[in-house]
């Protein structure tokens, strides 16, 4: 128990920038190993441009751009993505933010598979100066039909560091659970539907939780050109101030180049 308390204390005393630098170094190492791998041809590079309708803490239309690197095989899957979005109304900025994620899956096509996830978010219009999450967990594949259907559920445990734009006692260094059912379904020859639902309560206070549902519909026009529509619903039980809302809804229209 002494060792566990020491380890938890060491993690919670990390500064956000220190934690972020450590994960960026880890990302770089995995990128290098992926490129040098014999099956490096399985690397994909995705560039996306589009717009997003917002309702909730931010009500407007965003322009956004994203970049993504993806590698998949039966032993190791790796994905890193980043997104920037911006909007203004009457020459006045109404929203600006960026987020990113790193996901590492091992033996992803097995019935049971371990994974690691790191996410970063900064969006002052939603009240976040910085929000860092790191999760480690396992995925159970309930049903799969290759290239057609994949149904799975994941359970993870991780650490969260949040600094809000408004000074509040909610600034936190918490440990959270994450439960995520997910389904991928091919529709016809060119369309694919993906839906993920997240429930993430604080380990020591289940009244402090996030709900998130992400639905993505992707249309493959050519081998390299895709069109997509994404719908996202977010709910957070705790707010950093009265100007924010519990619910945020997004609808995203995008064009992708898959290289």
Coordinates of C-alpha atoms in Angstrom, one line a residue:
X1 CA 0.0 0.0 0.0
X2 CA 2.9 2.4 0.8
X3 CA 4.3 1.8 -2.7
X4 CA 0.9 2.4 -4.3
X5 CA 0.4 5.7 -2.4
X6 CA 3.9 6.8 -3.4
X7 CA 3.3 6.0 -7.1
X8 CA -0.1 7.9 -7.1
X9 CA 1.5 10.9 -5.4
X10 CA 4.3 10.9 -8.0
X11 CA 1.8 10.9 -10.9
X12 CA -0.4 13.6 -9.4
X13 CA 2.6 15.9 -8.8
X14 CA 3.5 16.0 -12.5
X15 CA 3.0 19.3 -14.2
X16 CA 0.9 19.2 -17.4
X17 CA 3.8 20.2 -19.6
X18 CA 6.1 17.5 -18.1
X19 CA 3.4 14.9 -18.7
X20 CA 2.8 16.1 -22.3
X21 CA 6.5 16.1 -23.1
X22 CA 6.8 12.5 -21.9
X23 CA 3.9 11.3 -24.1
X24 CA 5.2 13.2 -27.1
X25 CA 8.5 11.4 -26.7
X26 CA 6.6 8.1 -26.5
X27 CA 4.7 9.0 -29.7
X28 CA 7.9 9.8 -31.5
X29 CA 9.5 6.5 -30.5
X30 CA 6.4 4.6 -31.8
X31 CA 6.4 6.6 -35.0
X32 CA 10.0 5.7 -35.7
X33 CA 9.5 2.0 -34.9
X34 CA 6.4 1.9 -37.2
X35 CA 8.1 3.5 -40.1
X36 CA 11.0 1.1 -39.9
X37 CA 8.8 -1.9 -39.5
X38 CA 8.8 -4.4 -42.4
X39 CA 5.0 -3.9 -42.8
X40 CA 5.4 -0.1 -42.9
X41 CA 3.2 -0.1 -46.0
X42 CA 0.3 -0.4 -43.6
X43 CA 0.8 3.2 -42.5
X44 CA -1.9 5.6 -43.6
X45 CA -1.9 9.4 -43.6
X46 CA -5.2 11.2 -43.5
X47 CA -5.8 15.0 -44.1
X48 CA -9.2 16.4 -43.3
X49 CA -10.9 19.7 -43.9
X50 CA -14.4 20.6 -43.0
X51 CA -16.8 22.5 -40.8
X52 CA -18.7 21.8 -37.5
X53 CA -22.0 23.1 -36.2
X54 CA -22.0 23.6 -32.4
X55 CA -24.8 23.9 -29.8
X56 CA -24.1 24.2 -26.1
X57 CA -21.4 26.2 -24.4
X58 CA -20.5 27.3 -28.0
X59 CA -23.2 28.1 -30.6
X60 CA -21.7 28.7 -34.0
X61 CA -20.1 27.2 -37.1
X62 CA -16.4 26.2 -36.9
X63 CA -13.9 25.7 -39.7
X64 CA -11.5 22.9 -38.9
X65 CA -8.5 21.0 -40.1
X66 CA -7.1 17.7 -38.9
X67 CA -4.1 15.4 -39.6
X68 CA -3.9 11.7 -38.7
X69 CA -1.3 8.9 -38.9
X70 CA -2.7 5.4 -38.7
X71 CA -1.0 2.0 -38.7
X72 CA -2.9 -1.4 -38.4
X73 CA -1.9 -5.0 -38.3
X74 CA -2.7 -8.1 -36.2
X75 CA 0.1 -7.4 -33.7
X76 CA 0.1 -3.6 -33.2
X77 CA -2.2 -0.7 -34.1
X78 CA -1.2 2.9 -33.7
X79 CA -3.1 6.1 -34.3
X80 CA -2.2 9.7 -33.7
X81 CA -4.4 12.6 -34.7
X82 CA -4.7 16.3 -34.1
X83 CA -7.4 18.8 -34.8
X84 CA -7.6 22.6 -34.9
X85 CA -10.9 24.6 -35.1
X86 CA -11.7 28.3 -35.3
X87 CA -14.7 30.5 -35.8
X88 CA -15.6 34.2 -35.6
X89 CA -18.7 36.4 -35.9
X90 CA -18.6 40.0 -37.0
X91 CA -14.8 39.9 -36.9
X92 CA -14.9 38.7 -33.3
X93 CA -13.5 35.3 -32.3
X94 CA -16.2 33.0 -31.0
X95 CA -14.3 29.8 -30.7
X96 CA -10.8 28.5 -30.9
X97 CA -9.4 25.2 -29.8
X98 CA -7.3 22.2 -30.6
X99 CA -7.3 18.6 -29.4
X100 CA -5.4 15.4 -30.2
X101 CA -5.2 11.8 -29.3
X102 CA -2.7 8.9 -29.3
X103 CA -4.0 5.3 -29.3
X104 CA -2.0 2.1 -29.1
X105 CA -3.6 -1.3 -29.5
X106 CA -1.9 -4.6 -29.1
X107 CA -3.3 -7.8 -30.8
X108 CA -6.4 -5.8 -31.7
X109 CA -8.0 -8.7 -33.6
X110 CA -7.9 -11.1 -30.6
X111 CA -11.0 -11.6 -28.4
X112 CA -9.1 -9.8 -25.6
X113 CA -6.6 -7.1 -26.3
X114 CA -4.8 -4.4 -24.2
X115 CA -4.6 -0.8 -25.2
X116 CA -3.3 2.6 -24.2
X117 CA -4.9 6.0 -24.9
X118 CA -3.7 9.6 -24.4
X119 CA -5.8 12.7 -25.2
X120 CA -5.2 16.4 -25.1
X121 CA -7.7 19.3 -25.2
X122 CA -7.6 23.0 -25.0
X123 CA -10.7 25.1 -25.6
X124 CA -11.3 28.2 -23.5
X125 CA -14.8 28.7 -24.9
X126 CA -15.7 25.4 -23.1
X127 CA -13.7 26.5 -20.1
X128 CA -10.6 24.3 -20.6
X129 CA -7.1 25.8 -20.5
X130 CA -5.8 22.3 -20.6
X131 CA -7.3 18.8 -20.2
X132 CA -5.0 15.7 -20.3
X133 CA -6.2 12.1 -20.0
X134 CA -4.2 8.9 -20.1
X135 CA -5.9 5.5 -20.0
X136 CA -4.8 1.9 -19.9
X137 CA -7.3 -0.9 -20.3
X138 CA -8.6 -3.9 -22.2
X139 CA -11.0 -4.5 -25.1
X140 CA -13.3 -7.5 -25.5
X141 CA -14.6 -8.3 -29.0
X142 CA -18.2 -9.5 -28.6
X143 CA -18.8 -10.2 -32.3
X144 CA -16.9 -9.7 -35.5
X145 CA -17.3 -10.4 -39.2
X146 CA -14.2 -9.4 -41.1
X147 CA -14.6 -6.1 -43.1
X148 CA -18.3 -6.0 -42.3
X149 CA -19.2 -5.8 -38.6
X150 CA -17.2 -5.4 -35.4
X151 CA -18.8 -5.1 -31.9
X152 CA -16.7 -4.6 -28.8
X153 CA -16.6 -3.2 -25.3
X154 CA -13.6 -1.6 -23.5
X155 CA -12.9 -0.9 -19.8
X156 CA -10.0 1.3 -18.8
X157 CA -8.6 3.2 -15.8
X158 CA -6.6 6.4 -16.0
X159 CA -5.4 9.7 -14.8
X160 CA -6.9 13.1 -15.7
X161 CA -5.4 16.6 -15.2
X162 CA -7.7 19.6 -15.8
X163 CA -7.0 23.3 -15.6
X164 CA -10.0 25.5 -16.2
X165 CA -9.9 29.0 -17.8
X166 CA -11.9 30.3 -14.8
X167 CA -10.2 29.8 -11.5
X168 CA -12.3 27.3 -9.7
X169 CA -12.0 24.6 -7.1
X170 CA -12.8 22.1 -9.8
X171 CA -9.2 22.2 -11.1
X172 CA -8.3 18.6 -10.5
X173 CA -6.0 15.7 -10.7
X174 CA -8.3 12.7 -10.7
X175 CA -8.4 9.1 -11.5
X176 CA -11.3 7.9 -13.7
X177 CA -12.8 4.8 -15.1
X178 CA -13.8 4.6 -18.8
X179 CA -16.4 2.2 -20.2
X180 CA -16.8 2.2 -24.0
X181 CA -19.1 0.0 -26.1
X182 CA -18.3 0.4 -29.9
X183 CA -19.7 -0.9 -33.2
X184 CA -18.4 -0.7 -36.7
X185 CA -20.7 -1.6 -39.5
X186 CA -20.1 -1.6 -43.3
X187 CA -23.2 -0.3 -45.2
X188 CA -23.2 -1.3 -48.9
X189 CA -20.0 -1.1 -50.8
X190 CA -18.9 2.5 -50.0
X191 CA -20.3 3.5 -46.6
X192 CA -19.1 2.7 -43.1
X193 CA -20.9 3.5 -39.8
X194 CA -19.0 3.8 -36.5
X195 CA -20.6 4.5 -33.1
X196 CA -18.8 4.8 -29.8
X197 CA -20.3 5.6 -26.4
X198 CA -18.2 6.7 -23.4
X199 CA -19.0 6.7 -19.7
X200 CA -16.2 8.2 -17.6
X201 CA -16.9 8.6 -13.8
X202 CA -14.4 9.9 -11.3
X203 CA -13.1 6.9 -9.2
X204 CA -13.8 8.5 -5.8
X205 CA -17.0 10.5 -6.8
X206 CA -19.4 8.9 -9.2
X207 CA -21.5 12.2 -9.4
X208 CA -18.6 13.7 -11.3
X209 CA -18.7 12.0 -14.7
X210 CA -18.6 12.5 -18.5
X211 CA -20.9 11.0 -21.1
X212 CA -19.9 11.1 -24.8
X213 CA -21.4 9.6 -27.9
X214 CA -19.7 9.8 -31.3
X215 CA -21.3 8.6 -34.5
X216 CA -19.4 8.7 -37.7
X217 CA -20.6 8.0 -41.3
X218 CA -17.9 7.7 -43.9
X219 CA -18.4 7.5 -47.7
X220 CA -15.5 6.2 -49.8
X221 CA -15.8 8.0 -53.1
X222 CA -12.4 6.9 -54.4
X223 CA -9.4 5.1 -52.8
X224 CA -8.0 8.4 -51.6
X225 CA -11.1 10.7 -51.4
X226 CA -13.7 10.2 -48.7
X227 CA -16.7 12.3 -47.5
X228 CA -17.8 12.1 -43.9
X229 CA -20.5 13.2 -41.4
X230 CA -19.8 13.0 -37.7
X231 CA -22.3 13.6 -34.9
X232 CA -21.1 14.1 -31.3
X233 CA -23.0 14.6 -28.0
X234 CA -21.1 15.5 -24.8
X235 CA -22.4 15.8 -21.3
X236 CA -20.4 16.8 -18.2
X237 CA -22.0 16.7 -14.8
X238 CA -19.6 19.3 -13.2
X239 CA -19.2 22.8 -14.7
X240 CA -16.5 25.4 -14.1
X241 CA -18.9 28.3 -14.1
X242 CA -22.5 29.5 -14.8
X243 CA -21.8 30.5 -18.4
X244 CA -21.2 26.9 -19.5
X245 CA -23.7 24.2 -20.2
X246 CA -23.9 20.5 -19.3
X247 CA -24.7 19.5 -22.9
X248 CA -22.6 20.1 -26.0
X249 CA -23.8 18.9 -29.5
X250 CA -21.7 18.9 -32.6
X251 CA -22.3 18.0 -36.3
X252 CA -19.2 17.8 -38.4
X253 CA -19.0 17.7 -42.3
X254 CA -15.7 16.8 -43.7
X255 CA -13.6 15.8 -46.7
X256 CA -10.7 13.4 -46.3
X257 CA -7.6 12.6 -48.3
X258 CA -6.3 9.1 -47.4
X259 CA -2.7 8.6 -48.5

